[in-house]
Short mmCIF file of C-alpha atoms and ligand atoms in Angstrom, two decimals:
data_model
loop_
_atom_site.label_atom_id
_atom_site.label_comp_id
_atom_site.label_asym_id
_atom_site.label_seq_id
_atom_site.Cartn_x
_atom_site.Cartn_y
_atom_site.Cartn_z
CA MET A 87 -1.01 -16.44 -29.60
CA ALA A 88 -2.35 -13.49 -31.54
CA GLU A 89 -0.45 -10.41 -30.36
CA ARG A 90 -3.21 -8.03 -31.37
CA ILE A 91 -5.42 -9.36 -28.57
CA TYR A 92 -3.03 -7.70 -26.16
CA THR A 93 -2.62 -4.38 -27.90
CA ILE A 94 -4.66 -1.48 -26.52
CA PRO A 95 -4.66 2.15 -27.72
CA VAL A 96 -3.48 3.65 -24.43
CA ASN A 97 -4.12 7.22 -25.64
CA GLU A 98 -7.79 6.51 -26.24
CA VAL A 99 -8.35 4.93 -22.84
CA PHE A 100 -6.96 8.09 -21.20
CA LYS A 101 -9.38 10.27 -23.20
CA GLU A 102 -12.17 8.96 -20.98
CA ARG A 103 -12.81 10.66 -17.66
CA ASP A 104 -14.53 8.12 -15.46
CA GLY A 105 -13.15 5.45 -13.16
CA CYS A 106 -9.57 4.16 -13.14
CA PRO A 107 -7.92 4.00 -16.59
CA ILE A 108 -5.74 1.04 -15.59
CA CYS A 109 -8.80 -0.93 -14.48
CA LYS A 110 -10.27 -0.23 -17.93
CA MET A 111 -7.18 -1.64 -19.64
CA ARG A 112 -7.13 -4.68 -17.39
CA ASP A 113 -10.84 -5.27 -18.13
CA ILE A 114 -10.28 -5.06 -21.90
CA LEU A 115 -7.37 -7.51 -21.72
CA GLU A 116 -9.34 -9.85 -19.49
CA GLU A 117 -12.41 -9.78 -21.71
CA ARG A 118 -10.38 -10.49 -24.85
CA SER A 119 -8.40 -13.28 -23.16
CA LEU A 120 -11.50 -15.10 -21.95
CA GLU A 121 -13.18 -14.70 -25.33
CA TYR A 122 -10.09 -16.08 -27.03
CA ILE A 123 -9.61 -19.05 -24.72
CA LEU A 124 -13.19 -20.23 -25.10
CA GLY A 125 -13.16 -19.51 -28.84
CA ALA A 126 -10.30 -19.40 -31.34
CA ALA A 127 -7.72 -20.85 -28.94
CA MET A 128 -9.56 -24.18 -28.95
CA MET A 129 -7.96 -24.76 -32.34
CA GLU A 130 -4.45 -23.91 -31.18
CA PRO A 131 -2.67 -26.89 -29.62
CA ASP A 132 0.11 -24.67 -28.20
CA VAL A 133 -2.37 -22.70 -26.13
CA ARG A 134 -4.06 -25.87 -24.93
CA ILE A 135 -0.75 -27.27 -23.75
CA GLU A 136 -0.25 -24.08 -21.74
CA THR A 137 -3.77 -23.95 -20.26
CA ASN A 138 -3.49 -27.64 -19.37
CA LYS A 139 -0.36 -26.89 -17.39
CA LYS A 140 -1.27 -23.57 -15.79
CA GLY A 141 -5.02 -23.77 -15.32
CA PHE A 142 -6.86 -20.71 -14.04
CA CYS A 143 -7.41 -18.80 -10.81
CA LYS A 144 -10.78 -18.78 -9.06
CA ASP A 145 -11.82 -15.38 -10.49
CA HIS A 146 -11.10 -16.40 -14.06
CA PHE A 147 -12.75 -19.80 -13.68
CA PHE A 148 -15.87 -18.03 -12.39
CA MET A 149 -15.79 -15.55 -15.26
CA MET A 150 -15.59 -18.46 -17.71
CA THR A 151 -18.51 -20.31 -16.14
CA ASN A 152 -20.59 -17.13 -16.53
CA ARG A 153 -20.05 -17.14 -20.28
CA ARG A 154 -22.25 -20.11 -21.03
CA LYS A 155 -19.71 -21.68 -23.31
CA ARG A 156 -20.08 -25.01 -21.61
CA LEU A 157 -18.58 -27.29 -24.24
CA PRO A 158 -15.28 -25.40 -24.76
CA LEU A 159 -14.97 -25.10 -20.99
CA ALA A 160 -15.61 -28.82 -20.53
CA LEU A 161 -12.94 -29.69 -23.09
CA ILE A 162 -10.40 -27.36 -21.46
CA MET A 163 -11.27 -28.74 -18.04
CA GLU A 164 -10.96 -32.37 -19.09
CA THR A 165 -7.40 -32.11 -20.32
CA HIS A 166 -6.40 -29.78 -17.46
CA LEU A 167 -7.63 -32.36 -14.94
CA ASP A 168 -5.59 -35.04 -16.76
CA GLU A 169 -2.52 -32.87 -16.31
CA ILE A 170 -3.26 -32.30 -12.61
CA ALA A 171 -3.66 -36.05 -12.05
CA LYS A 172 -0.37 -36.67 -13.82
CA ASP A 173 1.42 -33.99 -11.78
CA ILE A 174 0.08 -35.32 -8.49
CA LYS A 175 1.23 -38.81 -9.46
CA HIS A 176 4.71 -37.45 -10.19
CA LYS A 177 4.71 -35.40 -6.96
CA LYS A 178 5.04 -32.17 -8.89
CA LEU A 179 2.27 -30.38 -7.02
CA ARG A 180 3.67 -30.83 -3.54
CA PRO A 181 4.61 -27.46 -2.03
CA ASP A 182 8.33 -26.80 -2.14
CA LYS A 183 10.46 -25.69 0.81
CA LYS A 184 10.32 -22.02 -0.18
CA GLU A 185 6.53 -22.04 -0.28
CA ILE A 186 6.25 -23.83 3.05
CA LYS A 187 8.65 -21.37 4.63
CA SER A 188 6.64 -18.41 3.33
CA GLY A 189 3.48 -19.89 4.87
CA ASP A 190 1.61 -19.49 1.58
CA VAL A 191 1.12 -22.76 -0.31
CA SER A 192 -1.94 -21.74 -2.35
CA ARG A 193 -1.57 -22.46 -6.03
CA LYS A 194 -1.43 -19.19 -7.96
CA SER A 195 -0.97 -20.46 -11.47
CA CYS A 196 -3.38 -18.88 -14.01
CA PHE A 197 -3.06 -18.64 -17.76
CA VAL A 198 -5.23 -15.50 -17.99
CA CYS A 199 -3.51 -13.67 -15.09
CA GLU A 200 -0.13 -14.37 -16.64
CA ARG A 201 -1.16 -13.03 -20.02
CA ILE A 202 -2.72 -9.92 -18.49
CA ASP A 203 0.36 -9.27 -16.34
CA TRP A 204 2.58 -9.61 -19.38
CA ALA A 205 0.46 -7.22 -21.44
CA MET A 206 0.13 -4.76 -18.55
CA GLN A 207 3.90 -4.46 -18.34
CA ARG A 208 3.87 -3.30 -21.96
CA MET A 209 1.03 -0.89 -21.19
CA TYR A 210 3.01 0.58 -18.29
CA ALA A 211 5.99 1.10 -20.56
CA THR A 212 3.74 2.89 -23.07
CA ILE A 213 2.20 5.09 -20.36
CA ALA A 214 5.69 6.04 -19.13
CA LYS A 215 6.78 6.92 -22.66
CA LEU A 216 3.67 8.99 -23.41
CA TYR A 217 3.87 10.81 -20.09
CA SER A 218 7.55 11.60 -20.69
CA GLU A 219 7.02 12.84 -24.24
CA GLU A 220 3.53 14.27 -24.74
CA MET A 221 1.99 17.24 -23.01
CA ASP A 222 -1.52 16.26 -24.16
CA PHE A 223 -1.14 12.89 -22.53
CA ARG A 224 0.05 14.43 -19.27
CA GLU A 225 -3.10 16.55 -19.27
CA ASP A 226 -5.28 13.52 -19.95
CA PHE A 227 -3.52 11.64 -17.17
CA ARG A 228 -4.16 14.46 -14.67
CA ALA A 229 -7.81 14.72 -15.73
CA GLN A 230 -8.63 11.13 -14.73
CA GLN A 231 -11.34 10.59 -12.13
CA CYS A 232 -9.37 8.13 -10.04
CA ILE A 233 -6.51 5.67 -9.76
CA CYS A 234 -7.60 2.72 -7.63
CA LEU A 235 -5.31 1.54 -4.85
CA GLU A 236 -4.07 -1.58 -6.62
CA HIS A 237 -3.14 0.37 -9.73
CA TYR A 238 -1.67 3.23 -7.70
CA ARG A 239 0.81 0.67 -6.35
CA GLU A 240 1.43 -0.85 -9.77
CA LEU A 241 2.02 2.57 -11.34
CA PHE A 242 4.65 3.30 -8.72
CA ALA A 243 6.24 -0.12 -9.14
CA PHE A 244 6.21 -0.62 -12.91
CA CYS A 245 5.62 2.76 -14.53
CA ALA A 246 7.27 5.50 -12.45
CA PRO A 247 10.81 4.05 -12.83
CA LYS A 248 10.38 4.20 -16.63
CA VAL A 249 9.20 7.84 -16.73
CA SER A 250 12.00 10.24 -17.70
CA SER A 251 13.70 11.86 -14.72
CA ARG A 252 12.46 15.26 -15.98
CA TRP A 253 8.82 14.22 -15.46
CA ARG A 254 9.00 11.48 -12.82
CA GLY A 255 8.24 13.78 -9.88
CA ASP A 256 5.14 15.15 -11.63
CA PHE A 257 4.02 11.64 -12.55
CA GLU A 258 4.29 10.45 -8.96
CA LYS A 259 2.49 13.54 -7.67
CA ASP A 260 -0.36 13.17 -10.20
CA THR A 261 -0.77 9.47 -9.40
CA GLU A 262 -0.88 10.23 -5.70
CA THR A 263 -3.36 13.10 -6.08
CA LEU A 264 -5.74 11.02 -8.21
CA SER A 265 -5.79 8.20 -5.70
CA LEU A 266 -5.90 10.42 -2.61
CA ASN A 267 -8.72 12.66 -3.88
CA PHE A 268 -10.85 9.63 -4.58
CA VAL A 269 -10.21 7.94 -1.24
CA LYS A 270 -11.20 11.16 0.53
CA SER A 271 -14.40 11.59 -1.45
CA ILE A 272 -15.49 7.96 -1.14
CA ARG A 273 -14.76 8.12 2.58
CA GLU A 274 -17.17 11.07 2.81
CA GLU A 275 -19.83 9.14 0.90
CA VAL A 276 -19.48 6.12 3.19
CA HIS A 277 -19.74 8.47 6.16
CA TYR A 278 -22.87 10.09 4.69
CA PHE A 279 -24.36 6.63 4.12
CA SER A 280 -23.75 5.54 7.72
CA ARG A 281 -25.23 8.84 9.02
CA MET A 282 -28.46 8.03 7.17
CA PHE A 283 -29.08 5.26 9.70
CA ASP A 284 -29.42 7.83 12.51
CA TYR A 285 -32.89 8.18 13.96
CA ASN A 286 -33.10 11.80 12.79
CA ASN A 287 -32.35 10.92 9.20
CA SER A 288 -34.60 7.92 8.81
CA GLY A 289 -38.09 7.95 7.32
CA GLU A 290 -39.63 7.78 3.91
CA ASN A 291 -38.02 10.90 2.56
CA ALA A 292 -34.51 10.00 3.64
CA ASP A 293 -32.20 11.32 0.95
CA PHE A 294 -29.26 8.97 0.50
CA LYS A 295 -27.98 11.03 -2.46
CA ASN A 296 -25.46 8.84 -4.31
CA SER A 297 -24.27 7.10 -1.16
CA LYS A 298 -26.30 3.89 -1.45
CA ASP A 299 -23.59 1.99 -3.29
CA SER A 300 -20.70 3.79 -1.56
CA ILE A 301 -19.56 0.60 0.21
CA GLU A 302 -19.38 -1.25 -3.12
CA ARG A 303 -17.47 1.63 -4.71
CA ALA A 304 -15.10 1.74 -1.75
CA ILE A 305 -14.47 -2.00 -2.20
CA TRP A 306 -13.81 -1.35 -5.87
CA TYR A 307 -11.28 1.38 -4.96
CA LEU A 308 -9.50 -0.91 -2.50
CA THR A 309 -9.49 -4.08 -4.62
CA SER A 310 -10.03 -2.88 -8.22
CA ARG A 311 -13.13 -5.11 -8.43
CA LEU A 312 -16.78 -4.26 -7.85
CA PRO A 313 -18.47 -6.89 -5.67
CA LYS A 314 -20.99 -8.92 -7.68
ZN1 ZN B 149 -7.59 0.41 -11.21
ZN1 ZN B 150 -6.43 -15.48 -13.15
#
């Protein structure tokens, strides 16, 4: 699979000042992956073998159905369903003991998720390197608007351990501040929104300010996805 699909100029993403930079990277990788699967990858038997085996999660199936590329999707689906039928026949899709014990037997296999996760690990390594070595990057990092909760956790898990010990404390503090400041401000907006339902605040001239979509933005912060 073409490597370049999964290469993102990390520096440039951090030059922007709105939203969560990690969400932006994830969105770029996701967009390119879906484009590729329903386009050029149709001609690559290796990729088809993999998508037949792994399939896709609900989110990525839905994103593909929204793209109106019905024929490529039908072709991918047809051979994936063949594979599923074969696996059921050979008892390969029965939950194993470990899954049953954990209480979670949902099938998590997704070609797109796997590719994104793989590329994100490389992005986290790059972020750690840039933060450890470049003052400009540290300033760009600090100037971000927000780190959403999911990516706050991922930064601590996959990036912080790779930051040089000289800068790790600062990195962790910056990540925490960016996430905490946002959660406080969105909490205030949700509060403002709920206060607008008071009798005293109702009426034609009720000024909701920017709070009308505060619930959606809070969901985005908590899940890294805006409800659609
Ligand atoms: Zn995010
Ligand atoms: Zn997925």
